[in-house]
Short mmCIF file of C-alpha atoms in Angstrom, two decimals:
data_model
loop_
_atom_site.label_atom_id
_atom_site.label_comp_id
_atom_site.label_asym_id
_atom_site.label_seq_id
_atom_site.Cartn_x
_atom_site.Cartn_y
_atom_site.Cartn_z
CA MET A 1 101.04 115.19 124.09
CA ASP A 2 98.66 112.22 124.22
CA ASP A 3 100.17 108.73 124.36
CA GLN A 4 99.27 107.16 121.02
CA SER A 5 101.55 104.14 121.25
CA HIS A 6 98.67 101.76 121.92
CA ALA A 7 96.11 103.35 119.61
CA THR A 8 95.85 100.32 117.33
CA ASP A 9 95.81 97.79 120.16
CA PHE A 10 92.40 96.16 119.84
CA THR A 11 92.83 93.67 122.66
CA GLY A 12 89.47 93.07 124.30
CA ARG A 13 87.53 94.45 121.35
CA ALA A 14 85.30 92.47 118.99
CA VAL A 15 85.11 92.89 115.22
CA LEU A 16 82.73 91.55 112.58
CA VAL A 17 84.01 91.49 108.99
CA THR A 18 81.45 90.61 106.33
CA GLY A 19 82.76 88.74 103.32
CA GLY A 20 85.83 88.12 105.45
CA THR A 21 86.83 84.65 104.30
CA ARG A 22 89.01 85.59 101.30
CA GLY A 23 90.60 88.46 99.41
CA LEU A 24 90.30 91.90 100.93
CA GLY A 25 87.96 90.74 103.70
CA ALA A 26 90.43 88.12 104.91
CA ALA A 27 93.22 90.72 104.94
CA ILE A 28 91.07 93.04 107.05
CA ALA A 29 90.27 90.20 109.45
CA ARG A 30 93.97 89.31 109.79
CA ALA A 31 94.89 92.94 110.47
CA PHE A 32 92.46 93.11 113.38
CA LEU A 33 93.67 89.74 114.68
CA VAL A 34 97.25 91.06 114.64
CA GLY A 35 95.95 94.05 116.62
CA GLY A 36 94.62 91.70 119.30
CA ALA A 37 90.92 91.84 118.45
CA ASP A 38 88.49 88.97 118.55
CA VAL A 39 87.18 88.60 115.00
CA LEU A 40 84.21 86.89 113.43
CA VAL A 41 83.91 86.66 109.65
CA CYS A 42 80.84 85.65 107.71
CA GLY A 43 80.11 84.48 104.18
CA ARG A 44 77.60 82.48 102.19
CA SER A 45 79.70 79.29 102.22
CA THR A 46 82.14 77.69 104.63
CA PRO A 47 85.75 78.32 103.58
CA ALA A 48 88.50 75.69 103.53
CA THR A 49 90.57 77.85 105.87
CA LEU A 50 89.82 80.84 108.06
CA PRO A 51 91.85 84.05 108.40
CA SER A 52 94.47 83.62 111.10
CA ALA A 53 97.30 85.64 112.63
CA GLY A 54 99.38 85.49 115.78
CA GLY A 55 98.32 81.93 116.44
CA ARG A 56 94.62 82.82 116.51
CA ASP A 57 91.86 82.12 114.00
CA ALA A 58 88.82 84.20 113.17
CA ALA A 59 85.49 82.68 114.09
CA PHE A 60 83.04 82.00 111.25
CA ARG A 61 79.32 82.05 110.64
CA VAL A 62 77.42 81.22 107.47
CA ALA A 63 75.20 84.16 106.54
CA ASP A 64 73.51 85.62 103.49
CA LEU A 65 73.34 89.22 104.64
CA ARG A 66 70.82 90.15 101.98
CA ASP A 67 68.32 88.61 104.38
CA PRO A 68 67.69 91.06 107.25
CA THR A 69 67.20 88.22 109.71
CA ALA A 70 70.50 86.62 108.73
CA ALA A 71 72.26 89.97 109.08
CA ALA A 72 70.83 90.47 112.56
CA ASP A 73 71.77 86.91 113.52
CA ALA A 74 75.40 87.44 112.41
CA VAL A 75 75.65 90.53 114.60
CA ALA A 76 74.00 88.74 117.52
CA ALA A 77 76.36 85.77 117.14
CA THR A 78 79.37 88.09 117.31
CA ALA A 79 78.11 89.89 120.40
CA GLU A 80 77.18 86.64 122.12
CA ARG A 81 80.51 84.97 121.37
CA PHE A 82 82.72 87.88 122.43
CA GLY A 83 80.46 89.74 124.85
CA ARG A 84 80.41 92.92 122.75
CA LEU A 85 80.76 94.32 119.23
CA ASP A 86 83.09 97.26 118.70
CA VAL A 87 83.70 97.32 114.96
CA LEU A 88 81.66 96.29 111.92
CA VAL A 89 83.41 96.24 108.56
CA ASN A 90 80.86 95.97 105.76
CA ASN A 91 83.16 94.43 103.17
CA ALA A 92 80.92 91.93 101.34
CA GLY A 93 80.04 93.09 97.86
CA GLY A 94 80.91 92.94 94.19
CA SER A 95 79.34 92.24 90.83
CA PRO A 96 80.25 90.84 87.43
CA ASP A 97 80.09 93.26 84.53
CA ALA A 98 76.75 93.41 82.74
CA ASP A 99 75.23 95.37 79.85
CA ALA A 100 72.77 97.87 81.35
CA ALA A 101 70.62 97.69 78.21
CA THR A 102 69.88 93.99 78.56
CA VAL A 103 70.55 93.05 82.18
CA SER A 104 67.66 91.34 83.96
CA PRO A 105 65.70 92.91 86.81
CA ARG A 106 66.68 89.94 88.99
CA PHE A 107 70.38 90.68 88.42
CA VAL A 108 69.92 94.33 89.35
CA GLU A 109 68.00 93.41 92.50
CA LYS A 110 70.71 90.99 93.62
CA VAL A 111 73.51 93.48 93.02
CA VAL A 112 71.73 96.25 94.92
CA ALA A 113 70.80 93.86 97.72
CA LEU A 114 74.39 92.71 98.21
CA ASN A 115 76.12 96.07 97.90
CA LEU A 116 73.59 98.39 99.56
CA LEU A 117 70.82 96.62 101.44
CA ALA A 118 73.01 94.04 103.17
CA PRO A 119 75.33 96.71 104.64
CA PHE A 120 72.26 98.65 105.77
CA TYR A 121 70.70 95.63 107.50
CA THR A 122 73.98 94.65 109.18
CA ALA A 123 74.72 98.19 110.32
CA GLN A 124 71.22 98.53 111.78
CA ALA A 125 71.73 95.45 113.92
CA ALA A 126 75.25 96.50 114.91
CA ASN A 127 74.08 99.93 116.02
CA LEU A 128 71.59 98.39 118.44
CA VAL A 129 74.47 96.63 120.19
CA MET A 130 77.08 99.37 119.97
CA ARG A 131 74.95 102.22 121.25
CA GLU A 132 74.24 100.38 124.52
CA GLN A 133 77.83 99.51 125.43
CA PRO A 134 80.63 101.63 126.94
CA GLY A 135 82.72 103.13 124.18
CA GLY A 136 80.08 102.86 121.50
CA GLY A 137 81.36 101.48 118.22
CA SER A 138 82.54 102.02 114.68
CA VAL A 139 81.00 101.00 111.35
CA ILE A 140 83.24 101.01 108.27
CA ASN A 141 81.70 100.60 104.83
CA ILE A 142 83.99 99.40 102.04
CA GLY A 143 83.01 101.29 98.90
CA SER A 144 84.42 101.62 95.42
CA VAL A 145 85.75 104.20 92.99
CA SER A 146 82.75 103.14 90.87
CA ALA A 147 80.58 105.26 93.16
CA HIS A 148 82.44 108.34 91.93
CA ALA A 149 83.47 107.34 88.40
CA PRO A 150 81.40 104.49 86.93
CA GLN A 151 82.88 102.27 84.23
CA PRO A 152 80.99 100.57 81.38
CA GLY A 153 79.24 97.42 82.53
CA THR A 154 78.83 98.53 86.13
CA ALA A 155 75.56 100.46 86.18
CA ALA A 156 73.81 98.52 88.95
CA TYR A 157 77.00 98.14 90.97
CA SER A 158 77.96 101.80 90.63
CA ALA A 159 74.46 102.90 91.67
CA ALA A 160 74.53 100.62 94.70
CA LYS A 161 77.98 101.81 95.76
CA ALA A 162 76.93 105.44 95.35
CA GLY A 163 74.01 104.58 97.60
CA LEU A 164 76.39 103.07 100.16
CA LEU A 165 78.31 106.34 100.32
CA GLY A 166 75.06 108.26 100.84
CA LEU A 167 73.98 105.75 103.46
CA THR A 168 77.27 106.23 105.31
CA ARG A 169 76.76 109.96 105.56
CA ALA A 170 73.14 109.60 106.64
CA LEU A 171 73.89 107.06 109.37
CA ALA A 172 76.81 109.18 110.58
CA LEU A 173 74.37 112.02 111.19
CA GLU A 174 71.86 109.87 113.04
CA TRP A 175 74.06 107.61 115.16
CA ALA A 176 76.80 109.91 116.43
CA PRO A 177 78.27 110.33 118.94
CA ARG A 178 77.86 106.76 120.21
CA VAL A 179 78.51 105.10 116.86
CA ARG A 180 80.78 106.51 114.16
CA VAL A 181 80.11 105.52 110.53
CA ASN A 182 82.75 105.99 107.84
CA HIS A 183 83.41 104.93 104.25
CA ILE A 184 86.49 103.81 102.34
CA THR A 185 86.63 104.41 98.60
CA ALA A 186 88.78 101.51 97.48
CA GLY A 187 90.44 101.43 94.08
CA LEU A 188 91.91 98.53 92.13
CA ILE A 189 93.19 95.89 94.55
CA ARG A 190 95.60 93.05 93.84
CA THR A 191 93.90 89.94 95.24
CA GLU A 192 93.80 86.31 94.18
CA ASN A 193 91.16 87.31 91.61
CA ALA A 194 93.35 89.99 90.01
CA ALA A 195 93.92 88.02 86.81
CA ALA A 196 90.20 87.53 86.27
CA LEU A 197 89.48 91.19 86.97
CA TYR A 198 92.38 92.98 85.33
CA GLY A 199 93.87 90.55 82.79
CA GLU A 200 96.45 87.79 82.78
CA ASP A 201 99.21 90.16 83.93
CA GLY A 202 97.36 90.57 87.22
CA GLY A 203 96.88 94.30 86.75
CA ASN A 204 100.40 95.33 85.74
CA ALA A 205 99.14 97.09 82.61
CA VAL A 206 96.41 99.10 84.35
CA ALA A 207 98.81 100.03 87.15
CA GLY A 208 100.34 102.56 84.77
CA PHE A 209 97.13 104.58 84.87
CA ILE A 210 97.28 104.97 88.67
CA PRO A 211 99.38 107.88 90.01
CA MET A 212 101.02 105.64 92.62
CA GLY A 213 102.11 103.27 89.85
CA ARG A 214 100.65 100.11 91.36
CA LEU A 215 97.43 98.44 92.40
CA ALA A 216 96.53 98.53 96.06
CA GLU A 217 97.55 95.59 98.18
CA PRO A 218 94.81 94.29 100.51
CA GLY A 219 96.87 95.48 103.46
CA ASP A 220 96.63 99.08 102.25
CA VAL A 221 92.87 99.00 102.80
CA ALA A 222 93.12 96.89 105.95
CA ARG A 223 95.38 99.46 107.62
CA ALA A 224 92.90 102.20 106.73
CA CYS A 225 90.23 100.17 108.52
CA LEU A 226 92.43 99.95 111.61
CA TRP A 227 92.82 103.71 111.64
CA LEU A 228 89.11 104.39 111.21
CA ALA A 229 88.32 101.95 114.01
CA CYS A 230 90.88 103.19 116.54
CA ASP A 231 90.95 106.18 118.87
CA LEU A 232 93.25 108.16 116.55
CA SER A 233 90.17 108.84 114.41
CA SER A 234 87.76 109.42 117.29
CA TYR A 235 86.48 112.67 115.72
CA VAL A 236 86.22 111.24 112.20
CA ASN A 237 82.60 110.55 111.32
CA GLY A 238 80.79 110.48 107.99
CA ALA A 239 84.12 110.57 106.15
CA ASP A 240 84.96 109.14 102.74
CA LEU A 241 88.58 108.00 102.94
CA ALA A 242 90.08 107.48 99.48
CA VAL A 243 92.43 104.49 99.33
CA HIS A 244 92.93 104.36 95.58
CA GLY A 245 96.45 105.59 94.94
CA GLY A 246 95.25 108.92 93.59
CA GLY A 247 92.51 107.54 91.37
CA GLU A 248 93.17 107.30 87.64
CA ILE A 249 95.22 109.63 85.48
CA PRO A 250 92.78 111.59 83.26
CA ALA A 251 92.44 110.19 79.75
CA ARG A 252 93.74 113.37 78.10
CA TYR A 253 97.13 112.78 79.71
CA THR A 254 97.50 109.08 78.97
CA PRO A 255 98.72 109.34 75.33
CA GLY A 256 101.74 111.34 76.45
CA ARG A 257 102.55 108.94 79.27
CA HIS A 258 101.80 105.87 77.18
CA PRO A 259 102.63 106.74 73.52
CA GLU A 260 102.13 103.12 72.49
CA LEU A 261 98.40 103.39 73.16
CA PRO A 262 96.13 104.24 70.19
#
């Protein structure tokens, strides 16, 4: 039997986490730091504090990854600082709700650029580095349940995230075996923005519609990233790993489970 005791030891490996200064991205960065990796996070503004763990801080670079040059520069900065790039986590993304009937073209363009084009540009640059180094590399795209089951007000976002899933599968075909590309379908996550996203109860009410009975914690997704990046998943490529607690209970069953609902 293979020795798997050190599978999630990332000592000597370098990781770039986009949107890694807060929320889910910061949790992913901390998980890799705990695993011994050197980590660089990027965002559009300098944070007050950087993700840290085990007495080490993540490095930081300002970058608007919607600009292909900025995306390439962020990858180059990671490789130059650490001497290599083993893992890219395309985490940056998101969108406020908007009425598809009246939303502006500029809004749609920005949402698609952030959630689809930026991951594409960053992955392109990362592949150029990873394919030339011993051990290759791993790209992990953080997607959303909206790609599979859109909600009202998320047309542009859902379309972009569906595109990200398609992009993952296409890149996995082209870049293997040197570079593996995988996707995580993330569900509702309890972060510091939970109240703004899910109501003043921080998501307690909507948790009843999730089979697992709770929102995801950022660490749930971060640990999935560790697995997809480590040797335990060395034959996993082009996968869509669902980290959403089972999705949502179908509407036809909710009246029986929640008789107080109209």
